[in-house]
Amino acid sequence: MATILDAPAADADNEGGLIAVFDPTTGDQIGEVADGGAAAVDDAVASARESFTAMRWRGLPARDRAKVMHRAADLIDAQLPELMRAETLNNGMPKLLAQFTIANGAEMLRYNAGWCTRILGQTSDVITDGAIGGGRIEYHAYTRKEPMGVAGLITPWNVPLSMALAKLAPALAAGCSCVLKPAEETPLTSLLLTDIFRAAGLPDGVLNIVTGYGHTTGAALAAHDGVDKIGFTGSTEVGKLIVKAAAGNLKKVTLELGGKSPVLMFDDADLAKAIPGAAIGVFANSGQVCIAGTRLFAHRRIYDQVVEGLAGVAGALRLGSGLEETTDLGPLISRKQQDRVLAYIDEGRAAGATVVAGGKRLDRPGFFVEPTVLANVTPDMRLFQEEIFGPVIAVVPFDEEDEAIALANDSSYGLASAIWIRDISRAHRVAKRIEAGTVWINCQLANDPSVPFGGYKQSGWGRENGWEGVDAYLQTKSVFAEL
Ligand code: NAP
Ligand code: MG
């Protein structure tokens, strides 16, 4: 069996070939998908455009669009065991996490299906004094919310199917026709969506899936003149490339990018809840979560207890195959990510950080990294500033509330944040001052299709979820009729 080291290099000249797909738990090849490239993107965009122009989806009664989305959600629920297994095999995440995130994807469809019949314009009685035409003129003015058109959706490997559905659901609710490009590492579950949506009754040409590498296939989609909107989740670095590529036809862009989310633990926090909460908040999915709480600021009075508590949880987590009941954490997605995460830890260690727990790869096949707790970290270290995307938390003490807020905000990212605390006034005062799109008080990782999600600063543009998420795939037309 081939291993991941034999994977074909990402090579623009190789387009039209195949991309090997691997199981990160073993390193074994489990499949291959087309390396679509620019030609496949052209075909997919043409198909989406044709369905949009023919109004095959956006022209349906809103209630019928909602029904299709509900049926797709029901089919996902009915196929949960197979989808969960495919997601775990391809991504490595524990099967319970796969089940949870896929079920959440189905809920995204149901929540957004509810918007189909609620996409409404507004009216305005306009009366002018006739400065242009002379005399008083009355108008009936109204707005229409119309789909943006062809939406290109580009997703990462960390939560593959859920991310795909989180983008498809609002785009479809809005009436867009879509081209989806999943990450090269984890295309398998997204590809299953073709059959699911066809069986649910989605008209031909409305959902088009292209596989391929980001710098070729993804870049072709982002730059394509036939695409009106890009919804992207991934790294901040690639987010900036998307913005540049989108400039050609000024397509609209929504970006969900990286994070370096701060966790503030005050000395009145309920540590019996806060310590495991913060541990799950960073180690879940082996840290491959954009909202992972990777910088923990603990009040100096509780600092030692927090570090020790986190190390205890890290040491107790069971690493292994996501298909086994007993597994808490699976591997990272690839050898490249494993090496990258370990390089951050090694660099930190060399610069004076103390590895209190973890810090090593596992001596077994697959791309495992031990959950790692670092103390004696200083904010100037690279591991403290950059998104590592692995199971690594850095713990830093603070003395004063202002100091904690300043440390939390000392980041180019602003995706999420958490406060563990009992003083409710301080909780809301701090929540107001943190520069992040989400603040959790006495919890972490909470999210819901109804609640807007997105980043301050370099963590993104726009919001997913809630009405704002649907509105991101709509544009407003204003109509004046003289009475
Ligand atoms: P990435 O490069 O940002 O990939 C995200 C998606 O964009 C993938 O589908 C990727 O395709 C595609 N892509 C890559 N280059 C592109 C381009 N020039 N134009 C259009 N699309 C492009 O993320 P990654 O390489 O998978 O991971 C690298 C780092 O990104 C991670 O270590 C982590 O720090 C961060 N990350 C963040 C998130 C998040 O949710 N915030 C998610 C994943 C990764 P291919 O993968 O097929 O090349
Ligand atoms: Mg990639």
PDB file of N, CA and C and ligand atoms in Angstrom, residues 157 183-185 214 336, ligand 2:
ATOM      1  N   TRP A 157      -9.750  20.972   5.405  1.00  0.00           N
ATOM      2  CA  TRP A 157      -9.792  19.543   5.721  1.00  0.00           C
ATOM      3  C   TRP A 157     -10.184  19.242   7.162  1.00  0.00           C
ATOM      4  N   ALA A 183     -11.111  20.352   0.274  1.00  0.00           N
ATOM      5  CA  ALA A 183      -9.653  20.277   0.412  1.00  0.00           C
ATOM      6  C   ALA A 183      -9.117  19.010  -0.235  1.00  0.00           C
ATOM      7  N   GLU A 184      -7.924  19.101  -0.765  1.00  0.00           N
ATOM      8  CA  GLU A 184      -7.353  17.956  -1.483  1.00  0.00           C
ATOM      9  C   GLU A 184      -7.221  16.730  -0.576  1.00  0.00           C
ATOM     10  N   GLU A 185      -6.995  16.966   0.730  1.00  0.00           N
ATOM     11  CA  GLU A 185      -6.792  15.850   1.655  1.00  0.00           C
ATOM     12  C   GLU A 185      -8.094  15.123   1.985  1.00  0.00           C
ATOM     13  N   GLY A 214      -5.444  23.266  -4.198  1.00  0.00           N
ATOM     14  CA  GLY A 214      -5.862  24.640  -3.942  1.00  0.00           C
ATOM     15  C   GLY A 214      -5.219  25.645  -4.878  1.00  0.00           C
ATOM     16  N   LYS A 336       2.885  16.517   6.829  1.00  0.00           N
ATOM     17  CA  LYS A 336       3.264  17.933   6.746  1.00  0.00           C
ATOM     18  C   LYS A 336       2.761  18.688   7.978  1.00  0.00           C
TER      19      LYS A 336
HETATM   20 MG    MG B   2      -4.118  22.543   1.683  1.00  0.00          MG
END
